[in-house]
């Protein structure tokens, strides 16, 4: 077989603020791969079908010597993130051609996964495929963002029926699942989002008890309409974190998942009312869901429940799917500007 195209989105330059399409991240189409001769190093080759866009990717757009919880992207190499692909070549007895796998893959049409990396790939079982979920959902509500929501809400938030929760970024990949889990457990659910359409969706489709547009409403005034907060699920940080600290009940639990308001503006002002943590005896806990990737008990708990809840309609999922790697750079930059509505995903190819 002659070499075939393997176009990609590559990391071209470290940004200092918002990443720019064509400067910091570029689509390149002059790459090829020869599936007959490529050296898998005892691993596999996948045809990549869908790949996730997530806010944490901004933190990976950094210089190689800057340390963080996740590795930086390599300059002039494809971006990487959670993906679903189909095995098209295997030199590893664990995998068969035609199987679907979930894990880390490239923003490219085909990815070589050497043997050393295959332990981190999860085969989507035939029983799971029978649930009929779109492949995009396996990188969203049934993947890392769903795990983030589930672990943060249940294992850190420790919810109790009748409590009040406030979720920022509530229409996003994580927030929409947290809100529905909270309604499932009998909590009063308040959410914020960045447009009136998103607010309407939270109230009419997901049955949030209250939602508001943080760009046009005063978060402190909105939270004052309800009982003090018992749980705060933070995806945004900034002024809304300050508002939640003011509105918190004694012994409230703050689940610190992300702070997207500061990802591209790291020099914005800090939190000015942290003394509330002491006076109200609050628990603030940050977490990285990647820590649970090798926890078999958590993985079993999550995959035995959440995909089925999605399939039977107990959890609704809203996705923002962009088709084609050609459009991926724009979609990635858009997530930092709130342009996505729901879980942002790139559909690289049809099955």
mmCIF file of C-alpha atoms in Angstrom, residues 45-322:
data_model
loop_
_atom_site.group_PDB
_atom_site.id
_atom_site.type_symbol
_atom_site.label_atom_id
_atom_site.label_comp_id
_atom_site.label_asym_id
_atom_site.label_seq_id
_atom_site.Cartn_x
_atom_site.Cartn_y
_atom_site.Cartn_z
ATOM 1 C CA UNK A 45 -2.077 1.970 14.731
ATOM 2 C CA UNK A 46 -5.478 3.592 15.074
ATOM 3 C CA UNK A 47 -7.615 5.420 12.579
ATOM 4 C CA UNK A 48 -8.762 8.321 14.725
ATOM 5 C CA UNK A 49 -12.500 8.935 14.603
ATOM 6 C CA UNK A 50 -13.274 11.501 17.316
ATOM 7 C CA UNK A 51 -11.095 13.555 19.654
ATOM 8 C CA UNK A 52 -11.969 15.776 22.573
ATOM 9 C CA UNK A 53 -11.445 19.498 23.097
ATOM 10 C CA UNK A 54 -11.003 20.386 26.772
ATOM 11 C CA UNK A 55 -10.086 23.576 28.650
ATOM 12 C CA UNK A 56 -7.095 21.947 30.360
ATOM 13 C CA UNK A 57 -5.381 21.811 26.948
ATOM 14 C CA UNK A 58 -4.506 25.505 27.336
ATOM 15 C CA UNK A 59 -2.183 24.579 30.191
ATOM 16 C CA UNK A 60 -0.311 22.179 27.915
ATOM 17 C CA UNK A 61 0.483 25.014 25.475
ATOM 18 C CA UNK A 62 3.611 25.969 27.392
ATOM 19 C CA UNK A 63 7.385 25.814 27.242
ATOM 20 C CA UNK A 64 8.840 22.334 27.716
ATOM 21 C CA UNK A 65 10.725 23.305 30.888
ATOM 22 C CA UNK A 66 7.634 24.584 32.695
ATOM 23 C CA UNK A 67 6.288 21.939 35.068
ATOM 24 C CA UNK A 68 2.620 21.107 35.588
ATOM 25 C CA UNK A 69 0.353 18.123 36.255
ATOM 26 C CA UNK A 70 0.136 17.244 32.552
ATOM 27 C CA UNK A 71 2.946 17.161 29.983
ATOM 28 C CA UNK A 72 3.370 20.097 27.585
ATOM 29 C CA UNK A 73 2.577 19.685 23.923
ATOM 30 C CA UNK A 74 5.643 19.062 21.782
ATOM 31 C CA UNK A 75 6.480 21.819 19.333
ATOM 32 C CA UNK A 76 5.729 20.951 15.698
ATOM 33 C CA UNK A 77 3.981 17.746 16.754
ATOM 34 C CA UNK A 78 0.236 16.968 16.762
ATOM 35 C CA UNK A 79 -1.802 18.038 19.744
ATOM 36 C CA UNK A 80 -2.959 15.086 21.843
ATOM 37 C CA UNK A 81 -6.040 14.429 23.936
ATOM 38 C CA UNK A 82 -8.660 11.818 24.719
ATOM 39 C CA UNK A 83 -9.919 10.134 21.579
ATOM 40 C CA UNK A 84 -11.752 7.131 20.164
ATOM 41 C CA UNK A 85 -10.098 5.301 17.317
ATOM 42 C CA UNK A 86 -10.387 2.068 15.396
ATOM 43 C CA UNK A 87 -7.493 -0.381 15.323
ATOM 44 C CA UNK A 88 -6.245 -0.704 11.723
ATOM 45 C CA UNK A 89 -2.913 -2.385 12.413
ATOM 46 C CA UNK A 90 -1.778 -4.445 15.393
ATOM 47 C CA UNK A 91 1.458 -6.044 16.484
ATOM 48 C CA UNK A 92 0.090 -6.602 19.978
ATOM 49 C CA UNK A 93 -1.906 -9.675 21.015
ATOM 50 C CA UNK A 94 -4.138 -7.600 23.301
ATOM 51 C CA UNK A 95 -5.720 -5.775 20.357
ATOM 52 C CA UNK A 96 -7.551 -6.915 17.256
ATOM 53 C CA UNK A 97 -8.152 -5.081 14.010
ATOM 54 C CA UNK A 98 -11.563 -3.421 14.061
ATOM 55 C CA UNK A 99 -11.727 -2.857 17.820
ATOM 56 C CA UNK A 100 -12.585 0.592 19.153
ATOM 57 C CA UNK A 101 -10.238 2.038 21.758
ATOM 58 C CA UNK A 102 -10.409 5.040 24.085
ATOM 59 C CA UNK A 103 -7.427 6.850 25.544
ATOM 60 C CA UNK A 104 -4.817 9.337 24.403
ATOM 61 C CA UNK A 105 -4.411 9.919 20.697
ATOM 62 C CA UNK A 106 -3.290 12.621 18.328
ATOM 63 C CA UNK A 107 -5.058 15.417 16.502
ATOM 64 C CA UNK A 108 -4.254 13.509 13.320
ATOM 65 C CA UNK A 109 -5.889 10.987 11.049
ATOM 66 C CA UNK A 110 -3.786 8.047 12.262
ATOM 67 C CA UNK A 111 -1.759 7.555 15.439
ATOM 68 C CA UNK A 112 0.963 4.999 16.193
ATOM 69 C CA UNK A 113 0.709 3.730 19.775
ATOM 70 C CA UNK A 114 3.918 1.886 20.763
ATOM 71 C CA UNK A 115 3.583 -1.042 23.158
ATOM 72 C CA UNK A 116 4.649 1.124 26.105
ATOM 73 C CA UNK A 117 1.585 3.327 25.572
ATOM 74 C CA UNK A 118 -1.028 0.659 24.913
ATOM 75 C CA UNK A 119 -1.666 -0.123 28.589
ATOM 76 C CA UNK A 120 -3.374 3.262 28.825
ATOM 77 C CA UNK A 121 -5.802 2.406 26.002
ATOM 78 C CA UNK A 122 -9.216 1.063 26.955
ATOM 79 C CA UNK A 123 -11.035 -1.255 24.566
ATOM 80 C CA UNK A 124 -14.708 -0.303 24.279
ATOM 81 C CA UNK A 125 -16.421 -3.652 24.764
ATOM 82 C CA UNK A 126 -19.065 -5.117 22.476
ATOM 83 C CA UNK A 127 -21.573 -4.845 25.342
ATOM 84 C CA UNK A 128 -20.816 -1.133 25.668
ATOM 85 C CA UNK A 129 -21.109 -0.608 21.919
ATOM 86 C CA UNK A 130 -24.558 -2.213 22.073
ATOM 87 C CA UNK A 131 -25.704 0.719 24.218
ATOM 88 C CA UNK A 132 -25.755 2.701 20.976
ATOM 89 C CA UNK A 133 -23.983 5.799 22.251
ATOM 90 C CA UNK A 134 -22.387 8.018 19.604
ATOM 91 C CA UNK A 135 -18.605 7.685 19.580
ATOM 92 C CA UNK A 136 -18.427 11.380 20.496
ATOM 93 C CA UNK A 137 -20.070 10.577 23.825
ATOM 94 C CA UNK A 138 -17.250 8.183 24.774
ATOM 95 C CA UNK A 139 -14.872 11.176 24.936
ATOM 96 C CA UNK A 140 -17.481 13.289 26.732
ATOM 97 C CA UNK A 141 -20.106 12.248 29.243
ATOM 98 C CA UNK A 142 -18.950 8.607 29.065
ATOM 99 C CA UNK A 143 -15.274 9.616 29.135
ATOM 100 C CA UNK A 144 -12.959 11.959 30.998
ATOM 101 C CA UNK A 145 -15.441 14.855 31.497
ATOM 102 C CA UNK A 146 -18.080 12.455 32.815
ATOM 103 C CA UNK A 147 -15.538 10.918 35.171
ATOM 104 C CA UNK A 148 -14.575 14.408 36.321
ATOM 105 C CA UNK A 149 -18.194 15.245 37.115
ATOM 106 C CA UNK A 150 -18.891 11.925 38.838
ATOM 107 C CA UNK A 151 -15.770 11.844 41.008
ATOM 108 C CA UNK A 152 -15.902 15.509 41.952
ATOM 109 C CA UNK A 153 -19.592 15.475 42.847
ATOM 110 C CA UNK A 154 -19.822 12.184 44.712
ATOM 111 C CA UNK A 155 -16.359 11.586 46.139
ATOM 112 C CA UNK A 156 -15.444 15.175 47.052
ATOM 113 C CA UNK A 157 -18.826 16.910 47.262
ATOM 114 C CA UNK A 158 -20.424 14.164 49.393
ATOM 115 C CA UNK A 159 -23.937 15.386 48.539
ATOM 116 C CA UNK A 160 -26.942 15.057 50.811
ATOM 117 C CA UNK A 161 -30.582 15.352 49.794
ATOM 118 C CA UNK A 162 -31.958 18.838 50.367
ATOM 119 C CA UNK A 163 -28.638 20.647 50.049
ATOM 120 C CA UNK A 164 -27.890 23.514 47.647
ATOM 121 C CA UNK A 165 -25.198 23.390 44.962
ATOM 122 C CA UNK A 166 -23.855 26.107 42.677
ATOM 123 C CA UNK A 167 -22.110 25.058 39.442
ATOM 124 C CA UNK A 168 -20.134 27.418 37.237
ATOM 125 C CA UNK A 169 -19.653 26.587 33.578
ATOM 126 C CA UNK A 170 -22.885 24.663 34.039
ATOM 127 C CA UNK A 171 -23.645 24.100 30.346
ATOM 128 C CA UNK A 172 -20.180 22.742 29.615
ATOM 129 C CA UNK A 173 -19.010 19.157 29.378
ATOM 130 C CA UNK A 174 -18.560 18.690 33.126
ATOM 131 C CA UNK A 175 -21.108 21.131 34.491
ATOM 132 C CA UNK A 176 -24.091 19.687 32.632
ATOM 133 C CA UNK A 177 -23.404 16.241 34.110
ATOM 134 C CA UNK A 178 -22.829 17.580 37.642
ATOM 135 C CA UNK A 179 -26.153 19.403 37.525
ATOM 136 C CA UNK A 180 -28.062 16.316 36.485
ATOM 137 C CA UNK A 181 -26.382 14.152 39.113
ATOM 138 C CA UNK A 182 -27.303 16.779 41.699
ATOM 139 C CA UNK A 183 -30.958 16.799 40.612
ATOM 140 C CA UNK A 184 -30.877 12.993 40.731
ATOM 141 C CA UNK A 185 -29.793 13.186 44.385
ATOM 142 C CA UNK A 186 -32.450 15.726 45.394
ATOM 143 C CA UNK A 187 -30.373 18.903 45.640
ATOM 144 C CA UNK A 188 -31.378 22.453 44.792
ATOM 145 C CA UNK A 189 -29.285 23.236 41.712
ATOM 146 C CA UNK A 190 -28.059 26.681 40.680
ATOM 147 C CA UNK A 191 -25.927 27.146 37.578
ATOM 148 C CA UNK A 192 -24.246 29.921 35.649
ATOM 149 C CA UNK A 193 -23.416 30.099 31.962
ATOM 150 C CA UNK A 194 -22.230 32.674 29.450
ATOM 151 C CA UNK A 195 -25.283 33.216 27.240
ATOM 152 C CA UNK A 196 -29.043 33.470 27.552
ATOM 153 C CA UNK A 197 -29.496 30.428 25.295
ATOM 154 C CA UNK A 198 -27.351 28.329 27.608
ATOM 155 C CA UNK A 199 -29.252 29.579 30.651
ATOM 156 C CA UNK A 200 -32.585 28.705 29.031
ATOM 157 C CA UNK A 201 -31.329 25.212 28.201
ATOM 158 C CA UNK A 202 -30.219 24.602 31.784
ATOM 159 C CA UNK A 203 -33.646 25.546 33.088
ATOM 160 C CA UNK A 204 -35.906 23.987 30.469
ATOM 161 C CA UNK A 205 -33.970 20.872 29.450
ATOM 162 C CA UNK A 206 -31.979 19.988 32.554
ATOM 163 C CA UNK A 207 -34.482 21.344 35.101
ATOM 164 C CA UNK A 208 -32.013 23.454 37.073
ATOM 165 C CA UNK A 209 -33.828 25.261 39.874
ATOM 166 C CA UNK A 210 -32.152 28.503 38.838
ATOM 167 C CA UNK A 211 -29.629 29.621 36.248
ATOM 168 C CA UNK A 212 -28.191 32.979 35.271
ATOM 169 C CA UNK A 213 -25.946 34.616 32.693
ATOM 170 C CA UNK A 214 -22.812 35.624 34.596
ATOM 171 C CA UNK A 215 -22.020 38.245 31.931
ATOM 172 C CA UNK A 216 -25.199 40.234 32.580
ATOM 173 C CA UNK A 217 -26.204 39.279 36.145
ATOM 174 C CA UNK A 218 -24.521 39.847 39.499
ATOM 175 C CA UNK A 219 -23.513 36.418 40.867
ATOM 176 C CA UNK A 220 -23.673 37.629 44.468
ATOM 177 C CA UNK A 221 -27.214 38.905 44.006
ATOM 178 C CA UNK A 222 -28.302 35.697 42.256
ATOM 179 C CA UNK A 223 -26.926 33.449 44.986
ATOM 180 C CA UNK A 224 -28.511 35.601 47.702
ATOM 181 C CA UNK A 225 -31.945 34.451 46.465
ATOM 182 C CA UNK A 226 -31.314 30.958 47.854
ATOM 183 C CA UNK A 227 -30.211 29.211 51.007
ATOM 184 C CA UNK A 228 -26.466 29.304 51.687
ATOM 185 C CA UNK A 229 -24.440 26.975 49.487
ATOM 186 C CA UNK A 230 -23.488 23.539 50.749
ATOM 187 C CA UNK A 231 -21.530 22.593 47.615
ATOM 188 C CA UNK A 232 -19.755 24.701 45.024
ATOM 189 C CA UNK A 233 -18.501 23.001 41.847
ATOM 190 C CA UNK A 234 -15.993 25.395 40.345
ATOM 191 C CA UNK A 235 -15.042 25.373 36.669
ATOM 192 C CA UNK A 236 -14.436 29.117 36.328
ATOM 193 C CA UNK A 237 -12.809 30.708 39.405
ATOM 194 C CA UNK A 238 -12.513 34.509 39.543
ATOM 195 C CA UNK A 239 -15.455 36.667 40.602
ATOM 196 C CA UNK A 240 -17.823 33.715 40.779
ATOM 197 C CA UNK A 241 -15.546 31.926 43.249
ATOM 198 C CA UNK A 242 -15.594 35.072 45.375
ATOM 199 C CA UNK A 243 -19.391 35.131 45.193
ATOM 200 C CA UNK A 244 -19.574 31.478 46.233
ATOM 201 C CA UNK A 245 -17.304 32.112 49.226
ATOM 202 C CA UNK A 246 -19.634 34.889 50.369
ATOM 203 C CA UNK A 247 -22.718 32.673 49.864
ATOM 204 C CA UNK A 248 -21.328 29.511 51.450
ATOM 205 C CA UNK A 249 -22.813 27.864 54.485
ATOM 206 C CA UNK A 250 -20.584 26.746 57.333
ATOM 207 C CA UNK A 251 -18.750 23.526 56.438
ATOM 208 C CA UNK A 252 -19.565 23.830 52.725
ATOM 209 C CA UNK A 253 -17.523 21.762 50.268
ATOM 210 C CA UNK A 254 -15.784 23.540 47.387
ATOM 211 C CA UNK A 255 -14.888 21.227 44.485
ATOM 212 C CA UNK A 256 -12.111 22.992 42.597
ATOM 213 C CA UNK A 257 -12.183 21.446 39.125
ATOM 214 C CA UNK A 258 -10.983 24.327 36.942
ATOM 215 C CA UNK A 259 -10.584 28.089 36.652
ATOM 216 C CA UNK A 260 -10.988 28.882 32.965
ATOM 217 C CA UNK A 261 -11.359 32.610 33.693
ATOM 218 C CA UNK A 262 -7.625 32.684 34.416
ATOM 219 C CA UNK A 263 -6.241 30.300 31.784
ATOM 220 C CA UNK A 264 -5.516 33.042 29.269
ATOM 221 C CA UNK A 265 -5.249 35.944 31.740
ATOM 222 C CA UNK A 266 -2.986 34.611 34.511
ATOM 223 C CA UNK A 267 -2.289 38.077 35.914
ATOM 224 C CA UNK A 268 -5.929 38.852 36.747
ATOM 225 C CA UNK A 269 -6.637 39.699 40.384
ATOM 226 C CA UNK A 270 -6.645 36.996 42.999
ATOM 227 C CA UNK A 271 -9.458 35.975 45.350
ATOM 228 C CA UNK A 272 -10.028 38.720 47.905
ATOM 229 C CA UNK A 273 -12.218 37.002 50.519
ATOM 230 C CA UNK A 274 -10.331 33.816 51.323
ATOM 231 C CA UNK A 275 -10.736 34.467 55.037
ATOM 232 C CA UNK A 276 -14.208 32.950 54.574
ATOM 233 C CA UNK A 277 -12.479 29.565 54.327
ATOM 234 C CA UNK A 278 -11.409 29.955 57.947
ATOM 235 C CA UNK A 279 -14.496 31.605 59.372
ATOM 236 C CA UNK A 280 -16.923 29.215 57.694
ATOM 237 C CA UNK A 281 -14.746 26.131 58.149
ATOM 238 C CA UNK A 282 -14.924 25.361 54.451
ATOM 239 C CA UNK A 283 -13.364 22.428 52.628
ATOM 240 C CA UNK A 284 -11.659 23.431 49.366
ATOM 241 C CA UNK A 285 -10.298 20.506 47.410
ATOM 242 C CA UNK A 286 -8.728 20.548 43.990
ATOM 243 C CA UNK A 287 -8.392 17.371 41.980
ATOM 244 C CA UNK A 288 -7.017 15.998 38.727
ATOM 245 C CA UNK A 289 -9.152 13.228 37.261
ATOM 246 C CA UNK A 290 -6.101 11.696 35.578
ATOM 247 C CA UNK A 291 -5.159 10.451 39.055
ATOM 248 C CA UNK A 292 -8.118 8.047 38.850
ATOM 249 C CA UNK A 293 -7.131 6.581 35.481
ATOM 250 C CA UNK A 294 -5.324 3.672 37.126
ATOM 251 C CA UNK A 295 -7.850 3.178 39.920
ATOM 252 C CA UNK A 296 -9.715 0.001 38.876
ATOM 253 C CA UNK A 297 -12.421 0.383 41.523
ATOM 254 C CA UNK A 298 -13.311 3.875 40.326
ATOM 255 C CA UNK A 299 -13.180 2.867 36.675
ATOM 256 C CA UNK A 300 -15.513 -0.066 37.348
ATOM 257 C CA UNK A 301 -17.877 2.132 39.347
ATOM 258 C CA UNK A 302 -18.065 4.771 36.638
ATOM 259 C CA UNK A 303 -18.368 2.521 33.585
ATOM 260 C CA UNK A 304 -20.939 0.258 35.225
ATOM 261 C CA UNK A 305 -23.276 3.202 35.805
ATOM 262 C CA UNK A 306 -22.844 6.337 33.716
ATOM 263 C CA UNK A 307 -22.940 4.960 30.135
ATOM 264 C CA UNK A 308 -26.166 3.124 30.998
ATOM 265 C CA UNK A 309 -27.689 6.263 32.505
ATOM 266 C CA UNK A 310 -26.916 8.106 29.270
ATOM 267 C CA UNK A 311 -28.285 5.317 27.098
ATOM 268 C CA UNK A 312 -31.589 5.109 28.959
ATOM 269 C CA UNK A 313 -32.064 8.862 29.040
ATOM 270 C CA UNK A 314 -31.487 9.441 32.738
ATOM 271 C CA UNK A 315 -28.601 11.727 31.792
ATOM 272 C CA UNK A 316 -29.004 14.087 28.854
ATOM 273 C CA UNK A 317 -25.976 15.062 26.825
ATOM 274 C CA UNK A 318 -25.432 18.152 24.711
ATOM 275 C CA UNK A 319 -22.459 18.068 22.378
ATOM 276 C CA UNK A 320 -20.882 20.670 20.127
ATOM 277 C CA UNK A 321 -19.362 18.606 17.316
ATOM 278 C CA UNK A 322 -16.993 20.106 14.741
#
